[in-house]
Amino acid sequence: MLKLMAAALLAEGTTVLTNAPDIADVPLMADVLRGLGADVTVDGDEVTIVSPAMPSHHADFDAVKQFRASVCVLGPLMARCRQAVVALPGGDAIGSRPLDMHQAGLRAMGAESSIEHGCVVASAERLTGAPIALEFPSVGATENILMAAVLADGVTTVDNAAREPEIVDLCEMLAEMGAQIDGAGTSTLTVTGVPALRPTAHRVVGDRIVGATWGIAAAMTRGDVTVRGVLPEHLALVLNKLVDAGAKVDRFDDGFRVRQDARPEAINVSTLPYPGFPTDLQPMVIGLAAIADGMSVVTENVFEARFRFVEEMVRLGSDARTDGHHAVIRGVEQLSSAPVWSSDIRAGAGLVLAGLVADGVTEVHDVEHIDRGYPDFVAQLRSLGGEIERVSD
């Protein structure tokens, strides 16, 4: 969603995004765009963005410090303004996410780019299409390079591009705006630059990570949950893992149902870029493993600091240890309540789910992280039968 909001900067005029999630990051991104000269209105699940004839090229620290996705304005600003100053973003504490590949892609297209005084500073007299090979299929780098390339001169090819459904959604929106992109959903994107784009109306793809969180919650609690608005093919590996854990999974055109009747069985998971198991679901699958029958091994191949979540699970009575990129979890029949602290969006959600299968009352602190990725999290859990309330400090 946030990358689509940034893409609206690529065309002067009014772009409308529907099916927008009611999460805290949307108004934060709206503030970033307003700081660049856009007029943004958020009305329920509809976001209207009026992009100016020439955006400001400077996204300051106050606007971008709260979340990582703000760096996605770098590509559109380079495409429209041929210059950009974007403060290094903040966001979740899940490990190092350098901008080297973002900058390397812009340099390949003829830009100069450096880190100065806490900002990414980039400029170019013109952007020219070029062959670009990513060292890793980074979602953020793929998005920024793609959005810079759509208005560059000539043809840009991006090899080892990210293939996530969100990348495909961005490509579809850009195509609606008049961009020429081939290879969406594959590891090679070919972009033929065009002189200008036009605004559009676009429906945002359903959030597969949120949908899968509810599916894993059903498996953890021996519940029965139906999720609508998410394409099951975007979660093929995740749903198969839930079947391995003993769940019954039904797939529909626009969703899926997960039912778990008995204690989950242990599963092994390795996180990888799409179509692999999403790193964003690692905390939830560790929560599932914590109460599963047997020993599970979870391998983290994307973000090195994400295992700090395991320390909080140990507070809840999980029999878990980490060794480098691996976490070994021996399931226990029930977790025990304790105060725990969330370090990021997914860790927060994972700890809440763990609290549902712990005895007594579990307190999850720093839950403002959860608001950034999950709409109406507490209300949704209550509607599913969870005993949960949100309290102020």
Tab-separated table of C-alpha atoms in Angstrom, residues 18-221:
chain	number	residue	atom	x	y	z
A	18	THR	CA	-9.131	1.736	-2.832
A	19	ASN	CA	-9.107	-1.277	-0.492
A	20	ALA	CA	-6.536	0.615	1.586
A	21	PRO	CA	-5.860	-0.932	5.018
A	22	ASP	CA	-6.726	1.019	8.152
A	23	ILE	CA	-3.205	0.930	9.601
A	24	ALA	CA	-1.099	3.621	11.260
A	25	ASP	CA	1.496	3.674	8.464
A	26	VAL	CA	-1.012	5.035	5.929
A	27	PRO	CA	-1.457	8.456	7.611
A	28	LEU	CA	2.305	8.518	8.272
A	29	MET	CA	2.947	8.023	4.554
A	30	ALA	CA	0.317	10.643	3.804
A	31	ASP	CA	2.358	13.106	5.891
A	32	VAL	CA	5.498	12.223	3.912
A	33	LEU	CA	3.676	12.939	0.633
A	34	ARG	CA	2.219	16.179	1.962
A	35	GLY	CA	5.732	17.279	2.832
A	36	LEU	CA	6.626	16.722	-0.823
A	37	GLY	CA	3.777	18.941	-2.036
A	38	ALA	CA	0.974	16.426	-2.565
A	39	ASP	CA	-2.568	16.822	-1.259
A	40	VAL	CA	-3.625	13.581	0.464
A	41	THR	CA	-7.041	12.596	1.826
A	42	VAL	CA	-7.632	9.365	3.748
A	43	ASP	CA	-11.307	8.390	3.917
A	44	GLY	CA	-11.928	4.887	5.213
A	45	ASP	CA	-10.459	2.405	2.750
A	46	GLU	CA	-9.945	5.080	0.074
A	47	VAL	CA	-6.856	7.260	-0.260
A	48	THR	CA	-6.859	10.167	-2.708
A	49	ILE	CA	-3.520	11.700	-3.676
A	50	VAL	CA	-3.246	14.861	-5.765
A	51	SER	CA	0.319	15.021	-7.019
A	52	PRO	CA	1.715	18.452	-7.961
A	53	ALA	CA	3.253	19.409	-11.274
A	54	MET	CA	6.677	19.224	-9.615
A	55	PRO	CA	7.033	17.654	-6.176
A	56	SER	CA	9.535	18.890	-3.652
A	57	HIS	CA	12.597	16.662	-3.750
A	58	HIS	CA	13.402	16.785	-0.024
A	59	ALA	CA	11.789	14.285	2.384
A	60	ASP	CA	12.978	15.456	5.787
A	61	PHE	CA	13.791	13.432	8.871
A	62	ASP	CA	10.685	14.317	10.861
A	63	ALA	CA	8.505	12.884	8.106
A	64	VAL	CA	10.368	9.634	7.441
A	65	LYS	CA	11.947	8.686	10.767
A	66	GLN	CA	9.042	6.563	12.006
A	67	PHE	CA	8.946	3.848	9.385
A	68	ARG	CA	11.179	2.135	6.871
A	69	ALA	CA	8.844	2.222	3.878
A	70	SER	CA	9.272	5.999	3.572
A	71	VAL	CA	12.457	5.396	1.576
A	72	CYS	CA	10.258	4.287	-1.336
A	73	VAL	CA	9.836	7.942	-2.358
A	74	LEU	CA	13.461	7.894	-3.559
A	75	GLY	CA	12.668	6.301	-6.932
A	76	PRO	CA	9.658	8.498	-7.790
A	77	LEU	CA	11.531	11.683	-6.822
A	78	MET	CA	14.465	10.752	-9.032
A	79	ALA	CA	12.061	9.977	-11.876
A	80	ARG	CA	10.131	13.255	-11.575
A	81	CYS	CA	12.666	15.722	-10.162
A	82	ARG	CA	15.997	14.142	-11.155
A	83	GLN	CA	17.120	14.822	-7.599
A	84	ALA	CA	16.199	13.574	-4.140
A	85	VAL	CA	17.185	14.131	-0.545
A	86	VAL	CA	15.596	11.472	1.648
A	87	ALA	CA	16.464	11.177	5.325
A	88	LEU	CA	17.541	7.686	6.337
A	89	PRO	CA	14.367	6.066	7.641
A	90	GLY	CA	13.577	4.454	10.949
A	91	GLY	CA	11.217	1.550	11.490
A	92	ASP	CA	11.289	-1.958	12.849
A	93	ALA	CA	14.298	-3.271	14.767
A	94	ILE	CA	14.780	-6.490	12.796
A	95	GLY	CA	18.329	-6.058	11.533
A	96	SER	CA	20.435	-4.254	8.975
A	97	ARG	CA	18.681	-3.148	5.792
A	98	PRO	CA	21.222	-0.991	3.962
A	99	LEU	CA	20.371	1.080	0.915
A	100	ASP	CA	23.404	-0.012	-1.103
A	101	MET	CA	21.367	-1.737	-3.804
A	102	HIS	CA	18.971	1.211	-4.104
A	103	GLN	CA	21.894	3.535	-4.717
A	104	ALA	CA	23.709	1.120	-7.038
A	105	GLY	CA	20.639	0.871	-9.246
A	106	LEU	CA	20.319	4.645	-9.514
A	107	ARG	CA	24.032	4.971	-10.281
A	108	ALA	CA	23.688	2.405	-13.065
A	109	MET	CA	21.064	4.700	-14.618
A	110	GLY	CA	23.434	7.664	-14.496
A	111	ALA	CA	22.732	9.204	-11.085
A	112	GLU	CA	25.144	10.281	-8.424
A	113	SER	CA	24.160	9.037	-4.984
A	114	SER	CA	25.718	9.201	-1.534
A	115	ILE	CA	24.871	9.299	2.163
A	116	GLU	CA	25.355	12.785	3.579
A	117	HIS	CA	24.357	14.115	6.997
A	118	GLY	CA	21.953	11.255	7.585
A	119	CYS	CA	20.285	11.510	4.174
A	120	VAL	CA	20.379	9.701	0.851
A	121	VAL	CA	21.350	12.432	-1.611
A	122	ALA	CA	20.923	11.639	-5.302
A	123	SER	CA	20.850	13.632	-8.525
A	124	ALA	CA	21.108	13.143	-12.283
A	125	GLU	CA	20.909	15.343	-15.360
A	126	ARG	CA	19.056	12.448	-16.946
A	127	LEU	CA	18.283	8.837	-16.131
A	128	THR	CA	19.165	6.287	-18.792
A	129	GLY	CA	18.002	2.696	-18.919
A	130	ALA	CA	20.627	0.152	-17.956
A	131	PRO	CA	21.086	-3.523	-17.050
A	132	ILE	CA	20.936	-3.897	-13.259
A	133	ALA	CA	21.631	-7.098	-11.345
A	134	LEU	CA	20.641	-7.156	-7.682
A	135	GLU	CA	22.855	-9.044	-5.231
A	136	PHE	CA	19.707	-10.112	-3.356
A	137	PRO	CA	16.045	-9.932	-4.427
A	138	SER	CA	15.362	-6.918	-2.221
A	139	VAL	CA	11.767	-5.743	-2.299
A	140	GLY	CA	12.649	-2.124	-1.502
A	141	ALA	CA	15.477	-1.905	-4.022
A	142	THR	CA	13.333	-3.505	-6.731
A	143	GLU	CA	10.551	-1.000	-6.092
A	144	ASN	CA	12.774	2.082	-6.100
A	145	ILE	CA	14.659	1.039	-9.231
A	146	LEU	CA	11.400	0.161	-10.971
A	147	MET	CA	9.802	3.521	-10.158
A	148	ALA	CA	12.893	5.421	-11.281
A	149	ALA	CA	13.123	3.420	-14.513
A	150	VAL	CA	9.547	4.013	-15.729
A	151	LEU	CA	10.440	7.619	-16.704
A	152	ALA	CA	14.071	6.977	-17.689
A	153	ASP	CA	15.325	7.086	-21.267
A	154	GLY	CA	15.601	3.647	-22.851
A	155	VAL	CA	15.299	0.156	-21.429
A	156	THR	CA	16.163	-0.999	-17.920
A	157	THR	CA	16.420	-4.662	-17.016
A	158	VAL	CA	16.427	-5.709	-13.367
A	159	ASP	CA	17.798	-9.218	-12.823
A	160	ASN	CA	17.252	-11.084	-9.551
A	161	ALA	CA	14.282	-8.791	-8.928
A	162	ALA	CA	11.915	-9.425	-6.043
A	163	ARG	CA	8.826	-11.402	-7.060
A	164	GLU	CA	6.462	-10.677	-4.165
A	165	PRO	CA	2.768	-10.156	-4.988
A	166	GLU	CA	3.185	-6.564	-3.794
A	167	ILE	CA	5.747	-6.022	-6.581
A	168	VAL	CA	3.258	-7.408	-9.099
A	169	ASP	CA	0.584	-5.080	-7.685
A	170	LEU	CA	2.937	-2.106	-8.092
A	171	CYS	CA	3.705	-3.148	-11.679
A	172	GLU	CA	-0.019	-3.383	-12.439
A	173	MET	CA	-0.645	0.083	-11.049
A	174	LEU	CA	2.275	1.537	-13.000
A	175	ALA	CA	0.981	-0.127	-16.170
A	176	GLU	CA	-2.413	1.494	-15.553
A	177	MET	CA	-0.527	4.803	-15.376
A	178	GLY	CA	1.040	4.151	-18.775
A	179	ALA	CA	4.323	2.480	-17.842
A	180	GLN	CA	5.746	-0.276	-20.036
A	181	ILE	CA	6.851	-3.183	-17.843
A	182	ASP	CA	7.390	-6.823	-18.764
A	183	GLY	CA	8.165	-9.723	-16.449
A	184	ALA	CA	6.089	-8.824	-13.369
A	185	GLY	CA	6.171	-11.779	-11.013
A	186	THR	CA	9.410	-13.149	-12.465
A	187	SER	CA	13.031	-12.586	-11.475
A	188	THR	CA	13.677	-10.326	-14.493
A	189	LEU	CA	11.840	-7.051	-15.004
A	190	THR	CA	12.166	-5.173	-18.274
A	191	VAL	CA	11.129	-1.516	-18.167
A	192	THR	CA	10.904	0.675	-21.246
A	193	GLY	CA	10.853	4.291	-20.140
A	194	VAL	CA	8.058	6.608	-21.265
A	195	PRO	CA	7.974	10.437	-21.344
A	196	ALA	CA	5.172	10.808	-18.789
A	197	LEU	CA	2.622	8.870	-16.765
A	198	ARG	CA	-1.002	9.619	-15.948
A	199	PRO	CA	-2.870	9.296	-12.647
A	200	THR	CA	-5.097	6.294	-12.104
A	201	ALA	CA	-7.598	4.562	-9.835
A	202	HIS	CA	-6.274	1.296	-8.425
A	203	ARG	CA	-7.510	-1.369	-5.996
A	204	VAL	CA	-4.817	-2.474	-3.565
A	205	VAL	CA	-4.086	-6.204	-3.341
A	206	GLY	CA	-5.127	-7.918	-0.097
A	207	ASP	CA	-2.463	-8.171	2.609
A	208	ARG	CA	-1.217	-11.753	2.570
A	209	ILE	CA	0.809	-11.353	5.784
A	210	VAL	CA	-2.228	-10.187	7.748
A	211	GLY	CA	-4.301	-12.980	6.236
A	212	ALA	CA	-1.701	-15.611	7.090
A	213	THR	CA	-1.447	-14.286	10.650
A	214	TRP	CA	-5.101	-15.170	11.187
A	215	GLY	CA	-4.551	-18.588	9.638
A	216	ILE	CA	-1.642	-19.338	11.983
A	217	ALA	CA	-3.713	-18.006	14.896
A	218	ALA	CA	-6.368	-20.614	14.087
A	219	ALA	CA	-3.756	-23.372	14.121
A	220	MET	CA	-2.238	-22.166	17.407
A	221	THR	CA	-5.558	-21.938	19.249
